[in-house]
Amino acid sequence: MFTKAIVKTPCQNMVNGISAAGLGKPDYKLALKQHNNYIHALKECGLKVMVLDPDENFPDSTFIEDTCLITPRCAIITNPGAASRKDETISVLKAVKELGLSVEHIQSPGTLDAGDIMMVKNHYFTGLSERTNIDGASQLNTILTTYGYTSSFIKLESVLHLKTGISYLENNNLLAFGEFLTQPELKSFNILEVALNESYAANSVWINGKVLVPKEFFKTAEMIKNAGYQIIEVDVSEFRKLDGGLSCLSLRF
Ligand code: CIR
């Protein structure tokens, strides 16, 4: 069960965020509206939502998931792999301190984006990506071990972050597409296969029995419903333009 979430309001400068999507620039006003609807969906799942102020210095800072991993026993401030995103951690550090969480840090030359981390009970799968290097992943492993958790690594081939391609929906159900369908590390899961033309929806978010699914990915939404979940569709088209999905927009704990 999760009880809280932290989100960060997108800044106007988000239109200059990092993007490989080729879908054009986001519409800021629409992004703000979608962000509000996203907060509403988190509340519908029973979460108390802390909203951090926008920061024009960091175009990608609304993708707060990458800056911190919050486990039930500690918060780990990351060292984001993209140079323009490194200091996004300053505001999130302040927020987790305010919440009284025990805080750890990933240090250079280790880099880690927490979009590369997927929690499955007491185990944390870590994607080795363009953003998360082996040093960062090993530091995370050491920290997690200290707190009584385990972790293992998965080398990514084509996606930005681990959770771009897979999402854990609890009850051993894993949403996945492409390279993850045949990944030996994941073979004990019941895999719900996302069609290639809906691969964006592989980033969906389980919260307290409900699943947030991006809007208009009909086949995936139907599959998740058929697996017994209540779904909440959320339109995040403007964040998709910056390669961001539903999970990237919050820390849930
Ligand atoms: C970036 O490239 O860092 C942002 N434009 C998108 C980050 C998406 N975050 C995530 O997948 N966890």
PDB file of N, CA and C in Angstrom, residues 7-16 24-40 54 59 62-63 234-242 244 249:
ATOM      1  N   VAL A   7       4.916  15.190  -6.273  1.00  0.00           N
ATOM      2  CA  VAL A   7       4.969  15.570  -7.697  1.00  0.00           C
ATOM      3  C   VAL A   7       5.595  16.955  -7.785  1.00  0.00           C
ATOM      4  N   LYS A   8       5.995  17.336  -8.999  1.00  0.00           N
ATOM      5  CA  LYS A   8       6.554  18.673  -9.190  1.00  0.00           C
ATOM      6  C   LYS A   8       5.863  19.302 -10.397  1.00  0.00           C
ATOM      7  N   THR A   9       5.293  20.448 -10.192  1.00  0.00           N
ATOM      8  CA  THR A   9       4.573  21.147 -11.260  1.00  0.00           C
ATOM      9  C   THR A   9       5.524  21.426 -12.430  1.00  0.00           C
ATOM     10  N   PRO A  10       5.094  21.148 -13.662  1.00  0.00           N
ATOM     11  CA  PRO A  10       5.970  21.450 -14.804  1.00  0.00           C
ATOM     12  C   PRO A  10       6.231  22.950 -14.909  1.00  0.00           C
ATOM     13  N   CYS A  11       7.431  23.307 -15.384  1.00  0.00           N
ATOM     14  CA  CYS A  11       7.745  24.728 -15.573  1.00  0.00           C
ATOM     15  C   CYS A  11       7.525  25.083 -17.051  1.00  0.00           C
ATOM     16  N   GLN A  12       7.410  26.381 -17.339  1.00  0.00           N
ATOM     17  CA  GLN A  12       7.188  26.803 -18.736  1.00  0.00           C
ATOM     18  C   GLN A  12       8.310  26.345 -19.649  1.00  0.00           C
ATOM     19  N   ASN A  13       9.511  26.279 -19.067  1.00  0.00           N
ATOM     20  CA  ASN A  13      10.701  25.891 -19.830  1.00  0.00           C
ATOM     21  C   ASN A  13      10.704  24.401 -20.184  1.00  0.00           C
ATOM     22  N   MET A  14       9.658  23.680 -19.786  1.00  0.00           N
ATOM     23  CA  MET A  14       9.583  22.253 -20.137  1.00  0.00           C
ATOM     24  C   MET A  14       9.640  22.056 -21.649  1.00  0.00           C
ATOM     25  N   VAL A  15       9.238  23.077 -22.387  1.00  0.00           N
ATOM     26  CA  VAL A  15       9.260  22.943 -23.854  1.00  0.00           C
ATOM     27  C   VAL A  15      10.683  22.722 -24.373  1.00  0.00           C
ATOM     28  N   ASN A  16      11.675  23.009 -23.522  1.00  0.00           N
ATOM     29  CA  ASN A  16      13.077  22.763 -23.906  1.00  0.00           C
ATOM     30  C   ASN A  16      13.650  21.505 -23.249  1.00  0.00           C
ATOM     31  N   GLY A  24       7.152  16.615 -31.426  1.00  0.00           N
ATOM     32  CA  GLY A  24       6.970  18.070 -31.333  1.00  0.00           C
ATOM     33  C   GLY A  24       7.105  18.568 -29.909  1.00  0.00           C
ATOM     34  N   LYS A  25       6.945  19.898 -29.755  1.00  0.00           N
ATOM     35  CA  LYS A  25       7.086  20.518 -28.430  1.00  0.00           C
ATOM     36  C   LYS A  25       5.790  20.384 -27.641  1.00  0.00           C
ATOM     37  N   PRO A  26       5.891  20.201 -26.333  1.00  0.00           N
ATOM     38  CA  PRO A  26       4.657  20.151 -25.547  1.00  0.00           C
ATOM     39  C   PRO A  26       3.944  21.498 -25.494  1.00  0.00           C
ATOM     40  N   ASP A  27       2.637  21.446 -25.328  1.00  0.00           N
ATOM     41  CA  ASP A  27       1.829  22.640 -25.122  1.00  0.00           C
ATOM     42  C   ASP A  27       1.786  22.837 -23.602  1.00  0.00           C
ATOM     43  N   TYR A  28       2.353  23.940 -23.112  1.00  0.00           N
ATOM     44  CA  TYR A  28       2.522  24.111 -21.663  1.00  0.00           C
ATOM     45  C   TYR A  28       1.196  24.158 -20.913  1.00  0.00           C
ATOM     46  N   LYS A  29       0.250  24.905 -21.478  1.00  0.00           N
ATOM     47  CA  LYS A  29      -1.057  25.030 -20.776  1.00  0.00           C
ATOM     48  C   LYS A  29      -1.739  23.674 -20.653  1.00  0.00           C
ATOM     49  N   LEU A  30      -1.671  22.916 -21.742  1.00  0.00           N
ATOM     50  CA  LEU A  30      -2.296  21.595 -21.725  1.00  0.00           C
ATOM     51  C   LEU A  30      -1.548  20.677 -20.745  1.00  0.00           C
ATOM     52  N   ALA A  31      -0.217  20.818 -20.715  1.00  0.00           N
ATOM     53  CA  ALA A  31       0.584  20.006 -19.785  1.00  0.00           C
ATOM     54  C   ALA A  31       0.171  20.283 -18.340  1.00  0.00           C
ATOM     55  N   LEU A  32      -0.052  21.562 -18.029  1.00  0.00           N
ATOM     56  CA  LEU A  32      -0.465  21.919 -16.665  1.00  0.00           C
ATOM     57  C   LEU A  32      -1.806  21.281 -16.313  1.00  0.00           C
ATOM     58  N   LYS A  33      -2.710  21.322 -17.291  1.00  0.00           N
ATOM     59  CA  LYS A  33      -4.035  20.736 -17.078  1.00  0.00           C
ATOM     60  C   LYS A  33      -3.905  19.221 -16.874  1.00  0.00           C
ATOM     61  N   GLN A  34      -3.080  18.593 -17.710  1.00  0.00           N
ATOM     62  CA  GLN A  34      -2.897  17.145 -17.593  1.00  0.00           C
ATOM     63  C   GLN A  34      -2.235  16.799 -16.262  1.00  0.00           C
ATOM     64  N   HIS A  35      -1.327  17.655 -15.813  1.00  0.00           N
ATOM     65  CA  HIS A  35      -0.641  17.415 -14.542  1.00  0.00           C
ATOM     66  C   HIS A  35      -1.640  17.479 -13.386  1.00  0.00           C
ATOM     67  N   ASN A  36      -2.560  18.428 -13.468  1.00  0.00           N
ATOM     68  CA  ASN A  36      -3.610  18.518 -12.441  1.00  0.00           C
ATOM     69  C   ASN A  36      -4.482  17.275 -12.425  1.00  0.00           C
ATOM     70  N   ASN A  37      -4.832  16.794 -13.609  1.00  0.00           N
ATOM     71  CA  ASN A  37      -5.645  15.571 -13.689  1.00  0.00           C
ATOM     72  C   ASN A  37      -4.879  14.377 -13.129  1.00  0.00           C
ATOM     73  N   TYR A  38      -3.576  14.380 -13.348  1.00  0.00           N
ATOM     74  CA  TYR A  38      -2.725  13.300 -12.825  1.00  0.00           C
ATOM     75  C   TYR A  38      -2.751  13.315 -11.290  1.00  0.00           C
ATOM     76  N   ILE A  39      -2.645  14.505 -10.720  1.00  0.00           N
ATOM     77  CA  ILE A  39      -2.703  14.643  -9.252  1.00  0.00           C
ATOM     78  C   ILE A  39      -4.054  14.120  -8.749  1.00  0.00           C
ATOM     79  N   HIS A  40      -5.092  14.479  -9.475  1.00  0.00           N
ATOM     80  CA  HIS A  40      -6.429  14.032  -9.108  1.00  0.00           C
ATOM     81  C   HIS A  40      -6.498  12.498  -9.103  1.00  0.00           C
ATOM     82  N   PRO A  54       7.206  24.649  -9.442  1.00  0.00           N
ATOM     83  CA  PRO A  54       7.963  24.526 -10.696  1.00  0.00           C
ATOM     84  C   PRO A  54       9.298  25.243 -10.586  1.00  0.00           C
ATOM     85  N   PRO A  59      14.210  22.128 -17.093  1.00  0.00           N
ATOM     86  CA  PRO A  59      13.095  21.824 -17.998  1.00  0.00           C
ATOM     87  C   PRO A  59      12.455  20.456 -17.750  1.00  0.00           C
ATOM     88  N   THR A  62       9.780  18.094 -13.906  1.00  0.00           N
ATOM     89  CA  THR A  62       8.485  17.502 -13.569  1.00  0.00           C
ATOM     90  C   THR A  62       8.575  15.966 -13.523  1.00  0.00           C
ATOM     91  N   PHE A  63       9.636  15.420 -14.153  1.00  0.00           N
ATOM     92  CA  PHE A  63       9.835  13.966 -14.137  1.00  0.00           C
ATOM     93  C   PHE A  63      10.584  13.579 -12.863  1.00  0.00           C
ATOM     94  N   VAL A 234      -5.393   8.251 -17.856  1.00  0.00           N
ATOM     95  CA  VAL A 234      -4.894   9.614 -17.652  1.00  0.00           C
ATOM     96  C   VAL A 234      -4.194  10.065 -18.942  1.00  0.00           C
ATOM     97  N   ASP A 235      -4.575  11.233 -19.426  1.00  0.00           N
ATOM     98  CA  ASP A 235      -3.964  11.742 -20.656  1.00  0.00           C
ATOM     99  C   ASP A 235      -2.656  12.464 -20.328  1.00  0.00           C
ATOM    100  N   VAL A 236      -1.551  11.923 -20.804  1.00  0.00           N
ATOM    101  CA  VAL A 236      -0.251  12.559 -20.555  1.00  0.00           C
ATOM    102  C   VAL A 236       0.486  12.807 -21.885  1.00  0.00           C
ATOM    103  N   SER A 237      -0.285  13.151 -22.908  1.00  0.00           N
ATOM    104  CA  SER A 237       0.287  13.331 -24.248  1.00  0.00           C
ATOM    105  C   SER A 237       1.435  14.346 -24.269  1.00  0.00           C
ATOM    106  N   GLU A 238       1.317  15.410 -23.456  1.00  0.00           N
ATOM    107  CA  GLU A 238       2.347  16.468 -23.500  1.00  0.00           C
ATOM    108  C   GLU A 238       3.662  16.021 -22.850  1.00  0.00           C
ATOM    109  N   PHE A 239       3.567  15.082 -21.927  1.00  0.00           N
ATOM    110  CA  PHE A 239       4.768  14.557 -21.266  1.00  0.00           C
ATOM    111  C   PHE A 239       5.412  13.472 -22.130  1.00  0.00           C
ATOM    112  N   ARG A 240       4.579  12.789 -22.899  1.00  0.00           N
ATOM    113  CA  ARG A 240       5.099  11.793 -23.839  1.00  0.00           C
ATOM    114  C   ARG A 240       6.042  12.455 -24.851  1.00  0.00           C
ATOM    115  N   LYS A 241       5.741  13.705 -25.201  1.00  0.00           N
ATOM    116  CA  LYS A 241       6.580  14.430 -26.163  1.00  0.00           C
ATOM    117  C   LYS A 241       8.004  14.612 -25.650  1.00  0.00           C
ATOM    118  N   LEU A 242       8.169  14.461 -24.324  1.00  0.00           N
ATOM    119  CA  LEU A 242       9.501  14.566 -23.712  1.00  0.00           C
ATOM    120  C   LEU A 242       9.972  13.190 -23.208  1.00  0.00           C
ATOM    121  N   GLY A 244       8.521  11.078 -21.443  1.00  0.00           N
ATOM    122  CA  GLY A 244       8.122  10.753 -20.066  1.00  0.00           C
ATOM    123  C   GLY A 244       6.792  10.008 -20.043  1.00  0.00           C
ATOM    124  N   LEU A 249       6.179  10.927 -13.393  1.00  0.00           N
ATOM    125  CA  LEU A 249       5.628  12.173 -12.855  1.00  0.00           C
ATOM    126  C   LEU A 249       5.415  12.172 -11.347  1.00  0.00           C
TER     127      LEU A 249
END
